[in-house]
């Protein structure tokens, strides 16, 4: 186990949740409770990311982390993106907004890496791919623990320079953290954990559908060093998730989750609502282009209290997400 993980009191990692749920208050509360809180740089500028780091340091002296999206390498079919945009015009008219326009596809990656290397937190994790060995080594030279999210044995091999691998199973809520825009071969967490454990010597963080202390105990017994939990923290008061999202996790109308590209152009697991049902089949594999197009729809729907057009990211164990302070959730998961 790396030195940074060894300093934690409880084997609980709060999953980085881009788009608003991950806040300095949440990360600090989890770290203060003995786990590792994570901020999310996704969809933010490097300057906004730095503000979150400063705010978190103002709340806790404990180790925490920052997650970075690798730049999208998708080959985009502009015709398919345009057709999908046209399909969503009635949704925009109903909500009284204009659809978004695709923008930069690198998520300010280069600026974020430069900023983080200048003054890094204890952990830096990467999703949607693996940084170059030079970048990994630069963080390691600064004493930062580098974590890479993997969803297959091939990805685990490719990320061998990292300190820790986050093994994400098919049950996980939110975006599938694979290196490619694909769900082919998605494996359940416990099977994937076994395969990766037998392949590499790295400490492993297990992620996907973990919601109880029994879940945590099980994945630790299977060789994980810690459990990464996201959905279980969405309803806590420190979470920045919308009121619509928090309420939906306990709403009896929503009974299942599914993978979809409808909201962002990249596979992600969320509660099955009307938007997911009606548009998933037509959504192109075009990230983050689809994300930019649908962003005004999702913001307007959340503001209007309409859960049927919001990306209600949730893992398979979403119904167990408690409405409780983050520290209580860490304690409950560690019990």
Tab-separated table of C-alpha atoms in Angstrom:
chain	number	residue	atom	x	y	z
A	1	UNK	CA	0.000	0.000	0.000
A	2	UNK	CA	1.308	3.470	-0.841
A	3	UNK	CA	2.302	5.803	1.960
A	4	UNK	CA	-0.618	8.165	1.335
A	5	UNK	CA	-3.203	5.377	1.539
A	6	UNK	CA	-1.517	4.023	4.641
A	7	UNK	CA	-2.135	7.354	6.399
A	8	UNK	CA	-5.906	7.024	6.104
A	9	UNK	CA	-7.855	5.675	9.067
A	10	UNK	CA	-10.665	4.085	7.077
A	11	UNK	CA	-10.567	2.348	3.680
A	12	UNK	CA	-13.200	4.622	2.136
A	13	UNK	CA	-12.572	6.734	-0.954
A	14	UNK	CA	-15.247	9.265	-1.904
A	15	UNK	CA	-15.623	8.991	-5.664
A	16	UNK	CA	-14.915	12.158	-7.641
A	17	UNK	CA	-18.226	13.234	-9.218
A	18	UNK	CA	-17.830	15.882	-11.903
A	19	UNK	CA	-20.676	18.221	-12.655
A	20	UNK	CA	-21.288	19.576	-9.180
A	21	UNK	CA	-21.714	16.755	-6.662
A	22	UNK	CA	-18.081	16.818	-5.513
A	23	UNK	CA	-17.477	19.919	-3.406
A	24	UNK	CA	-14.741	21.115	-1.047
A	25	UNK	CA	-17.173	20.609	1.826
A	26	UNK	CA	-17.756	16.966	0.835
A	27	UNK	CA	-14.099	16.142	0.228
A	28	UNK	CA	-13.040	17.743	3.507
A	29	UNK	CA	-15.771	16.008	5.499
A	30	UNK	CA	-14.808	12.581	4.144
A	31	UNK	CA	-11.110	13.157	4.766
A	32	UNK	CA	-11.744	14.455	8.276
A	33	UNK	CA	-13.777	11.301	8.954
A	34	UNK	CA	-10.735	9.175	8.131
A	35	UNK	CA	-11.357	8.402	4.477
A	36	UNK	CA	-10.088	10.141	1.346
A	37	UNK	CA	-12.232	12.876	-0.155
A	38	UNK	CA	-11.907	13.666	-3.851
A	39	UNK	CA	-12.573	16.792	-5.872
A	40	UNK	CA	-13.443	16.630	-9.576
A	41	UNK	CA	-11.730	18.835	-12.165
A	42	UNK	CA	-13.984	17.648	-14.999
A	43	UNK	CA	-15.806	20.461	-16.870
A	44	UNK	CA	-13.913	23.106	-14.898
A	45	UNK	CA	-11.096	25.466	-15.843
A	46	UNK	CA	-7.697	25.087	-14.232
A	47	UNK	CA	-8.406	28.247	-12.226
A	48	UNK	CA	-11.692	26.874	-10.877
A	49	UNK	CA	-9.951	23.615	-10.008
A	50	UNK	CA	-7.338	25.524	-8.016
A	51	UNK	CA	-10.063	27.420	-6.144
A	52	UNK	CA	-11.562	24.079	-5.069
A	53	UNK	CA	-8.180	22.866	-3.820
A	54	UNK	CA	-7.649	26.044	-1.824
A	55	UNK	CA	-11.146	25.848	-0.350
A	56	UNK	CA	-10.631	22.225	0.673
A	57	UNK	CA	-7.286	23.005	2.301
A	58	UNK	CA	-9.074	25.696	4.239
A	59	UNK	CA	-11.419	23.057	5.648
A	60	UNK	CA	-9.090	20.127	6.380
A	61	UNK	CA	-5.435	19.281	6.960
A	62	UNK	CA	-6.065	15.660	5.994
A	63	UNK	CA	-5.036	14.119	2.630
A	64	UNK	CA	-7.475	14.495	-0.271
A	65	UNK	CA	-7.361	14.113	-4.027
A	66	UNK	CA	-8.210	15.694	-7.372
A	67	UNK	CA	-9.543	13.780	-10.360
A	68	UNK	CA	-8.687	14.809	-13.929
A	69	UNK	CA	-10.376	13.758	-17.175
A	70	UNK	CA	-8.002	12.681	-19.925
A	71	UNK	CA	-8.698	14.537	-23.208
A	72	UNK	CA	-11.216	12.873	-25.496
A	73	UNK	CA	-9.726	10.970	-28.422
A	74	UNK	CA	-13.078	10.050	-29.972
A	75	UNK	CA	-13.356	10.226	-33.736
A	76	UNK	CA	-16.487	12.324	-34.171
A	77	UNK	CA	-19.144	11.799	-36.825
A	78	UNK	CA	-20.273	15.400	-37.283
A	79	UNK	CA	-23.354	14.282	-39.200
A	80	UNK	CA	-24.498	12.029	-36.370
A	81	UNK	CA	-23.938	14.814	-33.834
A	82	UNK	CA	-25.953	17.266	-35.953
A	83	UNK	CA	-28.790	14.752	-36.350
A	84	UNK	CA	-28.902	14.161	-32.603
A	85	UNK	CA	-28.955	17.891	-31.966
A	86	UNK	CA	-31.915	18.248	-34.339
A	87	UNK	CA	-33.678	15.450	-32.496
A	88	UNK	CA	-33.408	17.389	-29.228
A	89	UNK	CA	-34.885	20.649	-30.526
A	90	UNK	CA	-38.386	19.821	-29.160
A	91	UNK	CA	-36.846	19.191	-25.720
A	92	UNK	CA	-35.198	22.616	-25.817
A	93	UNK	CA	-38.395	24.325	-26.925
A	94	UNK	CA	-40.369	22.696	-24.146
A	95	UNK	CA	-37.849	23.852	-21.525
A	96	UNK	CA	-37.467	27.310	-23.059
A	97	UNK	CA	-33.714	27.154	-23.727
A	98	UNK	CA	-31.323	26.904	-26.659
A	99	UNK	CA	-29.283	23.775	-27.189
A	100	UNK	CA	-25.569	24.031	-26.548
A	101	UNK	CA	-22.757	24.061	-29.085
A	102	UNK	CA	-19.783	21.657	-29.032
A	103	UNK	CA	-16.651	23.338	-27.718
A	104	UNK	CA	-13.069	22.452	-26.789
A	105	UNK	CA	-12.548	18.742	-26.300
A	106	UNK	CA	-9.435	18.724	-24.094
A	107	UNK	CA	-11.110	19.873	-20.819
A	108	UNK	CA	-8.205	22.303	-20.223
A	109	UNK	CA	-6.019	19.267	-19.566
A	110	UNK	CA	-2.592	20.819	-20.191
A	111	UNK	CA	-3.290	23.800	-17.940
A	112	UNK	CA	-4.645	21.548	-15.194
A	113	UNK	CA	-1.563	19.319	-15.230
A	114	UNK	CA	0.749	22.339	-15.049
A	115	UNK	CA	-1.243	23.812	-12.165
A	116	UNK	CA	-1.376	20.541	-10.229
A	117	UNK	CA	2.337	19.877	-10.642
A	118	UNK	CA	3.050	23.313	-9.214
A	119	UNK	CA	1.170	22.520	-5.985
A	120	UNK	CA	-0.440	19.063	-5.924
A	121	UNK	CA	-2.761	17.500	-3.350
A	122	UNK	CA	-1.917	14.104	-1.843
A	123	UNK	CA	-3.677	12.190	-4.630
A	124	UNK	CA	-4.223	12.888	-8.317
A	125	UNK	CA	-6.405	10.439	-10.219
A	126	UNK	CA	-7.151	10.093	-13.925
A	127	UNK	CA	-10.254	8.915	-15.748
A	128	UNK	CA	-10.917	8.135	-19.449
A	129	UNK	CA	-7.323	7.089	-20.016
A	130	UNK	CA	-3.822	7.071	-18.617
A	131	UNK	CA	-1.382	10.000	-18.693
A	132	UNK	CA	2.086	9.603	-20.142
A	133	UNK	CA	4.806	8.064	-18.013
A	134	UNK	CA	6.535	11.453	-17.870
A	135	UNK	CA	3.446	13.055	-16.300
A	136	UNK	CA	3.053	10.197	-13.823
A	137	UNK	CA	6.717	10.380	-12.826
A	138	UNK	CA	6.506	14.148	-12.390
A	139	UNK	CA	3.681	13.767	-9.874
A	140	UNK	CA	5.469	10.940	-8.108
A	141	UNK	CA	8.583	13.105	-7.814
A	142	UNK	CA	6.399	15.664	-5.999
A	143	UNK	CA	5.286	12.976	-3.531
A	144	UNK	CA	1.797	12.690	-5.023
A	145	UNK	CA	0.080	9.315	-5.288
A	146	UNK	CA	-1.126	8.724	-8.859
A	147	UNK	CA	-4.331	6.742	-9.343
A	148	UNK	CA	-5.659	5.580	-12.730
A	149	UNK	CA	-9.176	4.252	-13.284
A	150	UNK	CA	-9.232	0.965	-15.200
A	151	UNK	CA	-12.099	-1.155	-16.472
A	152	UNK	CA	-10.231	-4.112	-17.989
A	153	UNK	CA	-7.048	-6.111	-17.639
A	154	UNK	CA	-5.612	-4.448	-20.763
A	155	UNK	CA	-6.110	-1.043	-19.172
A	156	UNK	CA	-4.522	-2.287	-15.942
A	157	UNK	CA	-1.410	-3.310	-17.884
A	158	UNK	CA	-1.297	0.034	-19.681
A	159	UNK	CA	-1.448	1.912	-16.366
A	160	UNK	CA	1.420	0.017	-14.743
A	161	UNK	CA	3.397	3.211	-14.032
A	162	UNK	CA	0.677	4.481	-11.670
A	163	UNK	CA	0.879	3.941	-7.922
A	164	UNK	CA	-2.701	2.730	-7.443
A	165	UNK	CA	-5.375	1.418	-9.804
A	166	UNK	CA	-9.049	2.173	-9.305
A	167	UNK	CA	-10.840	-0.921	-10.594
A	168	UNK	CA	-14.278	0.185	-11.787
A	169	UNK	CA	-16.912	-2.490	-12.277
A	170	UNK	CA	-19.960	-2.337	-14.510
A	171	UNK	CA	-22.199	-1.550	-11.501
A	172	UNK	CA	-20.694	1.906	-10.958
A	173	UNK	CA	-22.777	5.041	-11.348
A	174	UNK	CA	-21.802	7.913	-13.603
A	175	UNK	CA	-19.364	7.655	-16.462
A	176	UNK	CA	-17.613	4.436	-17.274
A	177	UNK	CA	-13.985	5.349	-16.809
A	178	UNK	CA	-12.641	3.246	-19.677
A	179	UNK	CA	-9.858	4.428	-21.961
A	180	UNK	CA	-12.217	4.142	-24.963
A	181	UNK	CA	-15.804	5.223	-25.568
A	182	UNK	CA	-17.128	1.683	-25.309
A	183	UNK	CA	-19.007	-0.624	-22.965
A	184	UNK	CA	-17.828	-3.786	-24.712
A	185	UNK	CA	-16.685	-6.373	-22.215
A	186	UNK	CA	-17.795	-4.440	-19.130
A	187	UNK	CA	-17.275	-6.784	-16.191
A	188	UNK	CA	-18.896	-6.902	-12.751
A	189	UNK	CA	-16.655	-5.457	-10.068
A	190	UNK	CA	-15.865	-8.654	-8.194
A	191	UNK	CA	-14.853	-10.518	-11.339
A	192	UNK	CA	-12.759	-7.612	-12.616
A	193	UNK	CA	-11.127	-7.139	-9.210
A	194	UNK	CA	-10.042	-10.772	-9.160
A	195	UNK	CA	-8.586	-10.563	-12.666
A	196	UNK	CA	-6.670	-7.349	-12.027
A	197	UNK	CA	-5.484	-8.515	-8.595
A	198	UNK	CA	-3.938	-11.615	-10.187
A	199	UNK	CA	-2.321	-9.529	-12.929
A	200	UNK	CA	-0.626	-6.568	-11.219
A	201	UNK	CA	1.053	-5.898	-7.859
A	202	UNK	CA	-0.539	-2.467	-7.374
A	203	UNK	CA	-2.785	-1.531	-4.468
A	204	UNK	CA	-6.344	-1.586	-5.817
A	205	UNK	CA	-9.306	0.642	-5.085
A	206	UNK	CA	-12.598	-1.123	-5.896
A	207	UNK	CA	-15.516	0.881	-7.335
A	208	UNK	CA	-18.998	-0.095	-8.450
A	209	UNK	CA	-22.252	-0.581	-6.586
A	210	UNK	CA	-20.741	-0.488	-3.082
A	211	UNK	CA	-23.194	0.868	-0.518
A	212	UNK	CA	-22.887	-1.030	2.770
A	213	UNK	CA	-20.245	-2.038	5.291
A	214	UNK	CA	-20.784	-5.622	4.163
A	215	UNK	CA	-19.893	-4.594	0.600
A	216	UNK	CA	-16.730	-2.911	1.829
A	217	UNK	CA	-15.715	-5.898	3.948
A	218	UNK	CA	-16.248	-8.210	0.980
A	219	UNK	CA	-14.124	-6.286	-1.502
A	220	UNK	CA	-11.362	-5.903	1.097
A	221	UNK	CA	-11.420	-9.671	1.561
A	222	UNK	CA	-11.041	-10.006	-2.217
A	223	UNK	CA	-7.818	-8.034	-2.208
A	224	UNK	CA	-8.813	-4.378	-2.519
A	225	UNK	CA	-6.997	-1.822	-0.383
A	226	UNK	CA	-10.019	0.485	-0.249
A	227	UNK	CA	-13.581	0.948	-1.503
A	228	UNK	CA	-14.548	3.894	-3.691
A	229	UNK	CA	-18.118	5.046	-3.104
A	230	UNK	CA	-20.000	7.701	-5.039
A	231	UNK	CA	-23.780	7.344	-5.074
A	232	UNK	CA	-23.916	6.819	-1.304
A	233	UNK	CA	-22.648	10.398	-0.853
A	234	UNK	CA	-24.968	12.126	-3.340
A	235	UNK	CA	-27.775	12.802	-0.840
A	236	UNK	CA	-25.584	14.072	1.997
A	237	UNK	CA	-25.795	17.796	2.848
A	238	UNK	CA	-22.196	18.432	1.756
A	239	UNK	CA	-22.927	17.150	-1.758
A	240	UNK	CA	-23.406	19.697	-4.513
A	241	UNK	CA	-25.819	17.488	-6.450
A	242	UNK	CA	-29.081	19.150	-7.470
A	243	UNK	CA	-32.171	18.784	-5.310
A	244	UNK	CA	-33.775	16.928	-8.218
A	245	UNK	CA	-30.941	14.389	-8.305
A	246	UNK	CA	-30.976	13.857	-4.544
A	247	UNK	CA	-34.733	13.350	-4.458
A	248	UNK	CA	-34.733	10.952	-7.399
A	249	UNK	CA	-32.504	8.455	-5.586
A	250	UNK	CA	-35.315	7.882	-3.084
A	251	UNK	CA	-38.246	8.398	-5.497
A	252	UNK	CA	-40.234	5.155	-5.991
A	253	UNK	CA	-40.887	6.162	-9.619
A	254	UNK	CA	-37.284	5.327	-10.439
A	255	UNK	CA	-36.684	1.623	-10.080
A	256	UNK	CA	-33.595	0.822	-12.149
A	257	UNK	CA	-30.413	2.107	-13.747
A	258	UNK	CA	-29.012	1.714	-17.250
A	259	UNK	CA	-25.986	2.706	-19.279
A	260	UNK	CA	-26.558	5.537	-21.744
A	261	UNK	CA	-24.772	7.968	-24.060
A	262	UNK	CA	-27.857	10.180	-24.271
A	263	UNK	CA	-26.579	12.937	-21.971
A	264	UNK	CA	-22.867	13.167	-22.747
A	265	UNK	CA	-21.975	10.953	-25.697
A	266	UNK	CA	-20.024	8.614	-23.417
A	267	UNK	CA	-21.413	5.580	-21.568
A	268	UNK	CA	-22.631	6.426	-18.073
A	269	UNK	CA	-24.968	4.711	-15.621
A	270	UNK	CA	-27.987	6.625	-14.400
A	271	UNK	CA	-31.562	6.213	-13.247
A	272	UNK	CA	-33.868	5.257	-16.083
A	273	UNK	CA	-35.928	8.373	-16.815
A	274	UNK	CA	-37.801	9.590	-19.895
A	275	UNK	CA	-34.815	11.247	-21.585
A	276	UNK	CA	-32.664	8.153	-21.186
A	277	UNK	CA	-35.436	5.906	-22.491
A	278	UNK	CA	-36.343	8.023	-25.519
A	279	UNK	CA	-32.900	9.109	-26.715
A	280	UNK	CA	-30.323	6.466	-25.776
A	281	UNK	CA	-30.652	4.479	-28.973
A	282	UNK	CA	-29.979	7.530	-31.157
A	283	UNK	CA	-27.182	9.128	-29.110
A	284	UNK	CA	-23.848	9.034	-30.957
A	285	UNK	CA	-20.534	8.053	-29.382
A	286	UNK	CA	-19.368	11.671	-29.362
A	287	UNK	CA	-17.916	12.936	-26.097
A	288	UNK	CA	-17.887	15.720	-25.009
A	289	UNK	CA	-19.863	17.080	-27.985
A	290	UNK	CA	-23.136	15.598	-26.758
A	291	UNK	CA	-22.360	16.845	-23.249
A	292	UNK	CA	-22.148	20.420	-24.534
A	293	UNK	CA	-25.350	20.071	-26.563
A	294	UNK	CA	-27.440	18.735	-23.686
A	295	UNK	CA	-25.966	20.887	-20.885
A	296	UNK	CA	-28.596	23.680	-21.193
A	297	UNK	CA	-31.382	21.073	-21.169
A	298	UNK	CA	-30.083	19.462	-18.015
A	299	UNK	CA	-29.565	22.762	-16.202
A	300	UNK	CA	-33.034	24.004	-17.111
A	301	UNK	CA	-34.690	20.727	-16.121
A	302	UNK	CA	-32.955	20.752	-12.732
A	303	UNK	CA	-34.003	24.371	-12.147
A	304	UNK	CA	-37.604	23.521	-13.097
A	305	UNK	CA	-37.712	20.405	-10.911
A	306	UNK	CA	-38.052	18.032	-13.875
A	307	UNK	CA	-36.162	14.767	-13.177
A	308	UNK	CA	-37.005	13.307	-16.578
A	309	UNK	CA	-34.405	15.408	-18.429
A	310	UNK	CA	-31.648	15.389	-15.811
A	311	UNK	CA	-28.681	13.012	-15.906
A	312	UNK	CA	-29.462	11.175	-12.684
A	313	UNK	CA	-26.150	9.361	-12.344
A	314	UNK	CA	-26.460	6.434	-9.954
A	315	UNK	CA	-24.860	3.083	-9.254
A	316	UNK	CA	-26.857	-0.126	-9.060
A	317	UNK	CA	-27.203	0.129	-5.265
A	318	UNK	CA	-28.704	3.634	-5.477
A	319	UNK	CA	-31.708	2.835	-3.286
A	320	UNK	CA	-29.384	2.407	-0.294
A	321	UNK	CA	-28.009	5.958	-0.538
A	322	UNK	CA	-28.711	7.569	2.857
A	323	UNK	CA	-29.685	11.145	3.593
A	324	UNK	CA	-27.021	11.745	6.222
A	325	UNK	CA	-23.858	13.804	6.808
A	326	UNK	CA	-20.768	12.574	4.996
A	327	UNK	CA	-18.952	11.713	8.231
A	328	UNK	CA	-21.802	9.429	9.291
A	329	UNK	CA	-21.715	7.696	5.917
A	330	UNK	CA	-17.974	7.063	6.211
A	331	UNK	CA	-18.506	5.633	9.691
A	332	UNK	CA	-21.384	3.470	8.495
A	333	UNK	CA	-19.394	2.073	5.570
A	334	UNK	CA	-16.438	1.322	7.872
A	335	UNK	CA	-18.445	-0.295	10.625
